[in-house]
Tab-separated table of C-alpha atoms in Angstrom:
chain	number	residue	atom	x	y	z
A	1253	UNK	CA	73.710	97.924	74.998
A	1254	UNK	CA	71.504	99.149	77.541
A	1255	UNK	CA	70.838	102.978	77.937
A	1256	UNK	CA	72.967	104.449	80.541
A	1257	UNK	CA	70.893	105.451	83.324
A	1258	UNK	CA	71.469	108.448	85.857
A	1259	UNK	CA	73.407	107.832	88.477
A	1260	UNK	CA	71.851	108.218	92.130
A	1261	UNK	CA	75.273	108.991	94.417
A	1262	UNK	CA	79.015	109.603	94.812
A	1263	UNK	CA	80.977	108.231	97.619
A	1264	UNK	CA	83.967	110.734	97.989
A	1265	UNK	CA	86.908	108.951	99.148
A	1266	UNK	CA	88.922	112.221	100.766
A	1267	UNK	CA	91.482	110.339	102.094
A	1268	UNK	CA	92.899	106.725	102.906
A	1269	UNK	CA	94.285	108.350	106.489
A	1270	UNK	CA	92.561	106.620	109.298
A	1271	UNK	CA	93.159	106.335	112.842
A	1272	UNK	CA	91.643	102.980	113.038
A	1273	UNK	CA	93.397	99.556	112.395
A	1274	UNK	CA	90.928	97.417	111.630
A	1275	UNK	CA	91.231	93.569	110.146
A	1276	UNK	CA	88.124	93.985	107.408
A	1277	UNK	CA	89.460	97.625	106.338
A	1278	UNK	CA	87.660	98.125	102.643
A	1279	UNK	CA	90.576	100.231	101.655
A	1280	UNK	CA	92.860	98.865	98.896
A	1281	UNK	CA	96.259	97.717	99.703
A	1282	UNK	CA	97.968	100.364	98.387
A	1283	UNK	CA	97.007	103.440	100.480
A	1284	UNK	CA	96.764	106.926	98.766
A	1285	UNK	CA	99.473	109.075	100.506
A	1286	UNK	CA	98.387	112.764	101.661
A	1287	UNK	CA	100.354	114.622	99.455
A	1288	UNK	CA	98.459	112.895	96.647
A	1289	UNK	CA	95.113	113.790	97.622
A	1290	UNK	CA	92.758	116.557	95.769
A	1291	UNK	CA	92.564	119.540	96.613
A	1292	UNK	CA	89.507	121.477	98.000
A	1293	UNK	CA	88.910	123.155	94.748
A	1294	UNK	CA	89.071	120.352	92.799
A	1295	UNK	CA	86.541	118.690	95.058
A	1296	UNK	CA	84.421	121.164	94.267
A	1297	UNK	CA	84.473	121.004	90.765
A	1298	UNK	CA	83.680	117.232	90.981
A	1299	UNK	CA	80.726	117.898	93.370
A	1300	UNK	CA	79.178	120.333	91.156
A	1301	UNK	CA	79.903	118.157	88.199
A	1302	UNK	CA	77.515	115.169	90.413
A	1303	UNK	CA	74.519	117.799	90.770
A	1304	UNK	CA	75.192	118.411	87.016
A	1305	UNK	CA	74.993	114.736	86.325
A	1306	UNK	CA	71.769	114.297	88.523
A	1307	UNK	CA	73.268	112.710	91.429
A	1308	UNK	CA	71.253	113.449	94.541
A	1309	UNK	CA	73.604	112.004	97.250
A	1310	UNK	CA	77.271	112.642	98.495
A	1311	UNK	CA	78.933	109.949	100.704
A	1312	UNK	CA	81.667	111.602	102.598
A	1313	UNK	CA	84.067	108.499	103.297
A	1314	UNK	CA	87.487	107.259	103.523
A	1315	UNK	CA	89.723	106.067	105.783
A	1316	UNK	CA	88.659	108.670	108.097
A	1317	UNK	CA	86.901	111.973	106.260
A	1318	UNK	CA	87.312	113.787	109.553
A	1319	UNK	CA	91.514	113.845	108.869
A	1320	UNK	CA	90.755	116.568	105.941
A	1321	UNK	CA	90.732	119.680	107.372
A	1322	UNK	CA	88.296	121.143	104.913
A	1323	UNK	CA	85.870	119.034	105.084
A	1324	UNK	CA	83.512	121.609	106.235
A	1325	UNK	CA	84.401	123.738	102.745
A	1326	UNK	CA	83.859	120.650	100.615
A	1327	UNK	CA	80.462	119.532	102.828
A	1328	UNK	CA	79.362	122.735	102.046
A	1329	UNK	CA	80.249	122.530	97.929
A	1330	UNK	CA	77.772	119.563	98.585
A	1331	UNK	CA	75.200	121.352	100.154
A	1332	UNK	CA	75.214	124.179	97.827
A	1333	UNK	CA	75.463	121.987	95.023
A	1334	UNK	CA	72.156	120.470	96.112
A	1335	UNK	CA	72.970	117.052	97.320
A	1336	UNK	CA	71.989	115.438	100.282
A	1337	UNK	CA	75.087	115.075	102.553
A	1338	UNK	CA	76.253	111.804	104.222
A	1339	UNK	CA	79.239	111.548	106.366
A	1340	UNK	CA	81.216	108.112	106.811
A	1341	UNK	CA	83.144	108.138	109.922
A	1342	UNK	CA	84.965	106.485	112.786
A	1343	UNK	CA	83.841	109.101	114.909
A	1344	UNK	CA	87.171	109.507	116.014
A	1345	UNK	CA	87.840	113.138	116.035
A	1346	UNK	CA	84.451	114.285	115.802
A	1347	UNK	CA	84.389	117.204	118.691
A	1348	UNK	CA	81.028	119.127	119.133
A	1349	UNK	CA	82.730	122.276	117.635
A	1350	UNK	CA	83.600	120.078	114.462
A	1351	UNK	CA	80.584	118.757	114.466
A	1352	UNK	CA	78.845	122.370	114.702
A	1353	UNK	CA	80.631	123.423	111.746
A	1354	UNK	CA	79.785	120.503	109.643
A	1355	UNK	CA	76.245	121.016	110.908
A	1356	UNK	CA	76.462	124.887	109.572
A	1357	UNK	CA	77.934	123.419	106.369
A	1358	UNK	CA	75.271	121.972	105.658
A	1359	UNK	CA	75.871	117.960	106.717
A	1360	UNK	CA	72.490	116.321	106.446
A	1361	UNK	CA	73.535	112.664	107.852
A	1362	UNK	CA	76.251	110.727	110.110
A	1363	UNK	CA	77.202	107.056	109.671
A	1364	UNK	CA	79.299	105.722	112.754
A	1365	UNK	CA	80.711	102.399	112.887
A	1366	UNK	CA	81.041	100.280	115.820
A	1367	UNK	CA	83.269	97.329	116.052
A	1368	UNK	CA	81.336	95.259	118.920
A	1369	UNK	CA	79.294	96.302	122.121
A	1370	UNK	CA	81.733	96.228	124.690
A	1371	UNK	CA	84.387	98.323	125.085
A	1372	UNK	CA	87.352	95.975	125.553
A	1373	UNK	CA	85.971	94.434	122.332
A	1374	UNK	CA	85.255	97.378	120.260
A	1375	UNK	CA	88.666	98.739	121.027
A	1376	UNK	CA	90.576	95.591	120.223
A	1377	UNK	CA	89.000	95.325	117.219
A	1378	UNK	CA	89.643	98.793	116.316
A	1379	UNK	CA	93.008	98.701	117.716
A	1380	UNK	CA	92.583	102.320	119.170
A	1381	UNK	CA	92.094	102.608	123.225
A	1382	UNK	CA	89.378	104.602	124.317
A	1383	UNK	CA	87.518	104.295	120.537
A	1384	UNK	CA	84.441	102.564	121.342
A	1385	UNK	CA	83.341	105.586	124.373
A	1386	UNK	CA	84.535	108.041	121.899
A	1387	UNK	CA	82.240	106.579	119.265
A	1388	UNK	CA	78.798	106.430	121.562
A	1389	UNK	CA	79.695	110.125	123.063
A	1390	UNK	CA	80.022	111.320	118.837
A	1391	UNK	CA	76.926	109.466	118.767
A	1392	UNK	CA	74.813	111.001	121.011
A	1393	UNK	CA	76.726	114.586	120.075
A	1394	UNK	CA	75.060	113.962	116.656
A	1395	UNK	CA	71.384	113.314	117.818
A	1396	UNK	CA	71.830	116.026	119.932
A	1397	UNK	CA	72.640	118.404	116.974
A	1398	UNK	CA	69.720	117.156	115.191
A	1399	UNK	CA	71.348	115.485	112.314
A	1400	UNK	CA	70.131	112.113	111.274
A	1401	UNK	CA	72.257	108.931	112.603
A	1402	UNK	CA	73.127	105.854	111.432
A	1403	UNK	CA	74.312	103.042	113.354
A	1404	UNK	CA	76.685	100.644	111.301
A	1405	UNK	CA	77.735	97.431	112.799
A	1406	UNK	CA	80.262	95.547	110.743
A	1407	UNK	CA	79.975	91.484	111.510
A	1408	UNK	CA	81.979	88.787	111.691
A	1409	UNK	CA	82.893	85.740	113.846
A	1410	UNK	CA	83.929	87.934	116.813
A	1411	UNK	CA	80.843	89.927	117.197
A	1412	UNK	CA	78.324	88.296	115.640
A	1413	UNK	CA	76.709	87.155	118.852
A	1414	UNK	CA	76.129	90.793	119.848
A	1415	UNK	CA	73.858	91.461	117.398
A	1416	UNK	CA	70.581	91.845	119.937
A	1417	UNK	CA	72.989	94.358	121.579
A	1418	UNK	CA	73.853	96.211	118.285
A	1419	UNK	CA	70.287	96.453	117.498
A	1420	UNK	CA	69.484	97.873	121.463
A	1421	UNK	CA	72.266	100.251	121.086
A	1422	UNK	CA	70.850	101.612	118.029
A	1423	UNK	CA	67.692	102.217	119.926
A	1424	UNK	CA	69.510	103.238	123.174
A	1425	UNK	CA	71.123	106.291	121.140
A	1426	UNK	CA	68.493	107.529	118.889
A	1427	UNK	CA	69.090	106.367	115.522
A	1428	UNK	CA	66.690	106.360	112.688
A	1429	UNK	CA	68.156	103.287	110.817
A	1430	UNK	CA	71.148	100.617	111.815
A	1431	UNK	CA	73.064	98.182	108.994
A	1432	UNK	CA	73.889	94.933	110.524
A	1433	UNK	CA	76.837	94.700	107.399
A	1434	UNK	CA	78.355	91.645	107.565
A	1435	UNK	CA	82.130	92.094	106.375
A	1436	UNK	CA	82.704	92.084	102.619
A	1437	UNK	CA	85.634	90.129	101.958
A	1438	UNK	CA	87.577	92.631	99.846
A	1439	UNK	CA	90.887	94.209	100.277
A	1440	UNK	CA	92.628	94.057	103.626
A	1441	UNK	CA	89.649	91.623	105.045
A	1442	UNK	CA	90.703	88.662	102.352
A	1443	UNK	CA	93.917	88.579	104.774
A	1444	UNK	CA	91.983	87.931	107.768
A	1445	UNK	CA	88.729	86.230	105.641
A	1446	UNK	CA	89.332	82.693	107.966
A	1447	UNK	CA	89.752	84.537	111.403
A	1448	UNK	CA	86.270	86.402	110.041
A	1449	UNK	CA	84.205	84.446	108.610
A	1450	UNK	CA	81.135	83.544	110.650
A	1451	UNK	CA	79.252	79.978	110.706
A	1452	UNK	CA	76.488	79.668	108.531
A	1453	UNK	CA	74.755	78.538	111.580
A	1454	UNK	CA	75.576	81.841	112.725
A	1455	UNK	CA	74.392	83.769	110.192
A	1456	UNK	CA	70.973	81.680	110.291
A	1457	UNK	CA	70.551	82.941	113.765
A	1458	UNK	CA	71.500	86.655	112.743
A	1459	UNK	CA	69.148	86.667	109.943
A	1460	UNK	CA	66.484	85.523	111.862
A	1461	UNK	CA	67.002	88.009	114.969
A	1462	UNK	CA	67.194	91.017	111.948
A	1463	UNK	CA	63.955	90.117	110.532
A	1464	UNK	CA	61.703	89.923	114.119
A	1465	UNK	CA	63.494	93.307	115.078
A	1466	UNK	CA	62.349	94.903	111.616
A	1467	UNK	CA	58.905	93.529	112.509
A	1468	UNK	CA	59.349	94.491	115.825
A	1469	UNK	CA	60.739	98.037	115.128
A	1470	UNK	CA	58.952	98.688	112.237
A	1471	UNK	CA	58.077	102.439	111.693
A	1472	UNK	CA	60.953	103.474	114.504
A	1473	UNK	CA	64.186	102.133	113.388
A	1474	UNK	CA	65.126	100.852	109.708
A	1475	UNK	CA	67.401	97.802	109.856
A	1476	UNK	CA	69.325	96.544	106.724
A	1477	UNK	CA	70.712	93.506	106.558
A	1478	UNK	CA	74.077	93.071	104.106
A	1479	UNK	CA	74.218	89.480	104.255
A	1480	UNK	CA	78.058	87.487	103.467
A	1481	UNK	CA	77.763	86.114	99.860
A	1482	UNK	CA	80.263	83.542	100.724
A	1483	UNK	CA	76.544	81.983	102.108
A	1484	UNK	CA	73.822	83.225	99.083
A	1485	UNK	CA	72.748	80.804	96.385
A	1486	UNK	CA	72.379	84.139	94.387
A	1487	UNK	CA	74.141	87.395	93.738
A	1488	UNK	CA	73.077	90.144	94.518
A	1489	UNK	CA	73.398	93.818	92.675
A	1490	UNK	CA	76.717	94.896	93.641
A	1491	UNK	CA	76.891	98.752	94.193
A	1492	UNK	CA	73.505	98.368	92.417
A	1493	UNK	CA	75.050	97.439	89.283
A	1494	UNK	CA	78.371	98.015	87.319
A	1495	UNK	CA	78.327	101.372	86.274
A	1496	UNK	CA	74.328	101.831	86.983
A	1497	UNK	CA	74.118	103.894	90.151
A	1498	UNK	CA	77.568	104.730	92.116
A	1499	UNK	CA	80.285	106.395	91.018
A	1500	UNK	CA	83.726	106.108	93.476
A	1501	UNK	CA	86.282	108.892	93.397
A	1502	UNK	CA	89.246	107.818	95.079
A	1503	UNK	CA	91.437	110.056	97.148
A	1504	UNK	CA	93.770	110.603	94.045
A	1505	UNK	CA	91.201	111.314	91.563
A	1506	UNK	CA	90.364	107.906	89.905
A	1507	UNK	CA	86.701	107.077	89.135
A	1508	UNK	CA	85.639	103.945	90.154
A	1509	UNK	CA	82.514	101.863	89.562
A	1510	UNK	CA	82.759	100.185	92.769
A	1511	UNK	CA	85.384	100.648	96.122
A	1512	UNK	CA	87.495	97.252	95.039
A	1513	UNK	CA	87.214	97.994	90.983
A	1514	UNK	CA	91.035	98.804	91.047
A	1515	UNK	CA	91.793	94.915	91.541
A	1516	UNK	CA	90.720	94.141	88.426
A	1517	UNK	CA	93.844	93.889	85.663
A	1518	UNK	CA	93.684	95.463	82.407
A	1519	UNK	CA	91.121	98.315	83.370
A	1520	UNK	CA	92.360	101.792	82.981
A	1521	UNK	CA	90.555	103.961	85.299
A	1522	UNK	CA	90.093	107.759	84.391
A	1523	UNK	CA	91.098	110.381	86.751
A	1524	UNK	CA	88.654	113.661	87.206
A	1525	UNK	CA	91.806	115.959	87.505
A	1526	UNK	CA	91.964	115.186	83.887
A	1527	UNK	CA	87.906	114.631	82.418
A	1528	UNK	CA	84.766	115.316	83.339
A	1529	UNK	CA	82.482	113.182	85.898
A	1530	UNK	CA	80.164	113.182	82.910
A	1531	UNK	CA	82.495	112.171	80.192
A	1532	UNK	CA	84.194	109.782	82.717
A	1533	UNK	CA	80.624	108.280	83.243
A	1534	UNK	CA	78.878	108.146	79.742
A	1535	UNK	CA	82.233	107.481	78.102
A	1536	UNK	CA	84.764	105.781	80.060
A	1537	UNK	CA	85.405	102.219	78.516
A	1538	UNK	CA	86.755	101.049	82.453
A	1539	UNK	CA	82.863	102.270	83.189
A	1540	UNK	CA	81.243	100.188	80.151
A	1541	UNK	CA	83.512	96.954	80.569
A	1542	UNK	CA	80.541	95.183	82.813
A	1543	UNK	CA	77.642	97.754	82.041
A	1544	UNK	CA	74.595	96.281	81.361
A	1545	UNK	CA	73.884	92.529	80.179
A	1546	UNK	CA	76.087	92.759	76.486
A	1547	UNK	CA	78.991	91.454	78.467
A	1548	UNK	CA	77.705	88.352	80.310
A	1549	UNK	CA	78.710	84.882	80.128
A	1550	UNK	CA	76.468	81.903	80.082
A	1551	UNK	CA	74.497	81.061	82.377
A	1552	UNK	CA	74.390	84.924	82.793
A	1553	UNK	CA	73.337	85.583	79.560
A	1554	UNK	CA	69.501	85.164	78.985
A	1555	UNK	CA	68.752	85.050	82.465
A	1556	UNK	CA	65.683	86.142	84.417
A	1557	UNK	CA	67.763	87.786	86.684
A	1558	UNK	CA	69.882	90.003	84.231
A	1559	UNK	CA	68.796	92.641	85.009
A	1560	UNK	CA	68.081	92.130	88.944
A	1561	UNK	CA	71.674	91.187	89.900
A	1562	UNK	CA	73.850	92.703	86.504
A	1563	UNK	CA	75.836	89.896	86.823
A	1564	UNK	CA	76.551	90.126	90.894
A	1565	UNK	CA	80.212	91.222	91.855
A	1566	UNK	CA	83.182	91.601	89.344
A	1567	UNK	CA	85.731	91.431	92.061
A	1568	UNK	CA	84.138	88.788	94.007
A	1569	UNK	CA	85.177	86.773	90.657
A	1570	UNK	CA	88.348	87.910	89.962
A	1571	UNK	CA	89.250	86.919	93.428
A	1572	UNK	CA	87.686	83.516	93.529
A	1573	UNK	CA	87.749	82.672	89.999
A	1574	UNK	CA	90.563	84.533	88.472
A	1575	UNK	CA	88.551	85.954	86.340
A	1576	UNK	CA	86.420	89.080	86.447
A	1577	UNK	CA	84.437	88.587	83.770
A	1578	UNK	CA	82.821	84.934	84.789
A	1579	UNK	CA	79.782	84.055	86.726
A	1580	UNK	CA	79.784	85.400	89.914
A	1581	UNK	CA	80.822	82.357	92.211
A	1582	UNK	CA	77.895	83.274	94.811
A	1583	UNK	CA	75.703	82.033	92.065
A	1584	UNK	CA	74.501	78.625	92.459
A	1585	UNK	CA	74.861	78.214	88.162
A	1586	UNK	CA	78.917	78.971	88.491
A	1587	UNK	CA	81.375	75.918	88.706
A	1588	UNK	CA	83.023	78.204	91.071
A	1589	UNK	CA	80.343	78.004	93.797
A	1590	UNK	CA	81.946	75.188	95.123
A	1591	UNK	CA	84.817	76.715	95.514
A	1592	UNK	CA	83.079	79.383	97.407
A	1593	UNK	CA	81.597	77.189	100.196
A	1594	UNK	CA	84.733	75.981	100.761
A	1595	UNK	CA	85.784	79.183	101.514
A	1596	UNK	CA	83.259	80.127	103.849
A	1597	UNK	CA	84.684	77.198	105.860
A	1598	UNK	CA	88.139	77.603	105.894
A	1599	UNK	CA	90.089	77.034	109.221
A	1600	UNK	CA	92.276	80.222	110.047
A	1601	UNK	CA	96.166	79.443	109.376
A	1602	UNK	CA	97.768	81.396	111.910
A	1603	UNK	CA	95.712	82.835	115.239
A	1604	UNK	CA	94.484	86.691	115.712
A	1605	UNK	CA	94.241	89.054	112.996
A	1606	UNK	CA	96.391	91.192	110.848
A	1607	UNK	CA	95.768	94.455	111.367
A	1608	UNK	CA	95.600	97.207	109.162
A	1609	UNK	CA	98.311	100.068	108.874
A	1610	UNK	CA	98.979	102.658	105.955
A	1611	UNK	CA	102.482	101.381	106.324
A	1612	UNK	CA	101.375	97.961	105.092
């Protein structure tokens, strides 16, 4: 078994509430209702809990974070707790006095996400009127403030084209680093996964414009790349490994290894109303299931890149496999990998996109 190392960051789901609609939305199906999120002071508990554990980074997410209305109270539990504070958000409701109190709270960091560079685009996309100049003013609101900005750009076959512009409008508004993050086909984007899924032609091209503006940009703006596996020959570390670096708290409570974890059948997940982050961590037999090498299938098992990828993604597999324990089908080892190309060139089944609402 290999020792269980640190952890590095929690992403706090506060809520599944979100004002957006979008086709890719990384939020299970089954939306967390209000009335059954935690509280504030349980928040806090959890938060002080991370520092406890050693975790050094708070991801504010969601849905949208900014539909909590104490999110200032738990930034600051984050703050004062010691961790370096991140918010995930639409943007969408971000007004310069709730921005100034998140600031005073002690908010370190704002990701915004963009659905495409022009507006009638962006907004179609997000399925809210008005959201993609209410996104660049939040933007420029947060530079302004002096908090650190991240530009995130989610891609697929609608947008992909405007990623030159993506990378200029990070630029344009004064961010220190922009993700190019192709969609992850998880959740409510496997509904829409045709209607998304770019060209591998087209991601060539992307790839290849991201690497000359890293080169280009190099010291002024970071650029990551998340590249669609549905394309790789290898997998990559998902959430830096099962149970290795991330810990997910749902709205609800439940501790996840990773945002899609809950797809997986037979895993009980624990919930921090009833245990401890740390007990839920160390202990949690949902959190050891795919720790570490122990549980890897051949041609996993004995690899040289054990302990690189830790076995890729264990939904990825459930979901194109039907099974979460076998070789992640990005691999170019897995019998599935077929399978996978396939997918990456599947012709949609019905036009447009379905889009996401909490009703279903």
């Amino acid at each position: 078994m290999t020792a269980i190392p640190v952890p590095l960051g929690l992403l706090a789901e506060l809520t599944h509430r979100c004002p957006l609609q979008c086709p890719y939305c990384s939020n299970p199906l089954d939306l967390v209702r209000a009335s059954q999120e935690l509280d504030t002071k349980t928040w806090t508990r959890v938060i002080e809990e991370a520092a406890a554990l050693g975790i050094a980074h708070i991801h504010l997410s969601g849905g949208e974070p900014l539909a909590r209305t104490d999110l200032a109270e738990i930034t600051n539990a984050a703050h004062l707790a010691g961790l370096y504070t991140n918010l995930i958000t639409s943007a969408i409701g971000l007004t310069p006095q709730r921005l100034a109190e998140l600031r005073a709270a002690g908010l370190d960091h704002v990701q915004v996400s963009f659905q495409g560079i022009s507006p009638e685009k962006a907004d179609a996309i997000a399925h809210v009127k008005g959201a993609f100049r209410t996104k660049k003013e939040a933007a420029r609101l947060i530079v302004d403030e002096g908090l650190a900005l991240t530009v995130n750009a989610v891609i697929h076959r609608s947008n992909v084209d405007e990623v030159p512009a993506f990378i200029a409008l990070a630029e344009e508004l004064g961010a220190g680093r922009l993700e190019i993050a192709h969609v992850q086909y998880h959740g409510w984007a496997l509904a829409n996964r045709a209607q998304l899924m770019p060209t591998q032609e087209q991601f060539l091209t992307t790839r290849a414009i991201v690497d000359d503006a890293r080169k280009r940009l190099e010291g002024t703006l970071v650029i990551d790349h998340v590249m669609p596996d549905y394309f790789a020959e290898r997998p990559k570390a998902c959430m830096g490994g099962w149970g290795r670096q991330v810990i997910v708290v749902t709205p609800d409570g439940r501790a996840l290894p990773c945002h899609a974890a809950a797809t997986i059948p037979g895993l009980d997940f624990a919930n921090v109303r009833d245990a401890s982050l740390a007990r839920i961590w160390e202990q949690d037999e949902a959190f050891n299931r795919f720790r570490g090498t122990g549980w890897m299938p051949s041609p996993c098992k004995g690899c040289e890149r054990a302990e690189l990828d830790w076995g890729g993604c264990r939904c990825q597999a459930l979901a194109i496999t039907g099974d979460a324990g076998a070789t992640d089908p990005v691999c170019g080892l897995s019998p599935s990998h077929g399978r996978m190309k396939e997918l990456a060139t599947e012709a949609p089944a019905r036009p447009g996109f379905r889009f996401r609402r909490i009703g279903g």
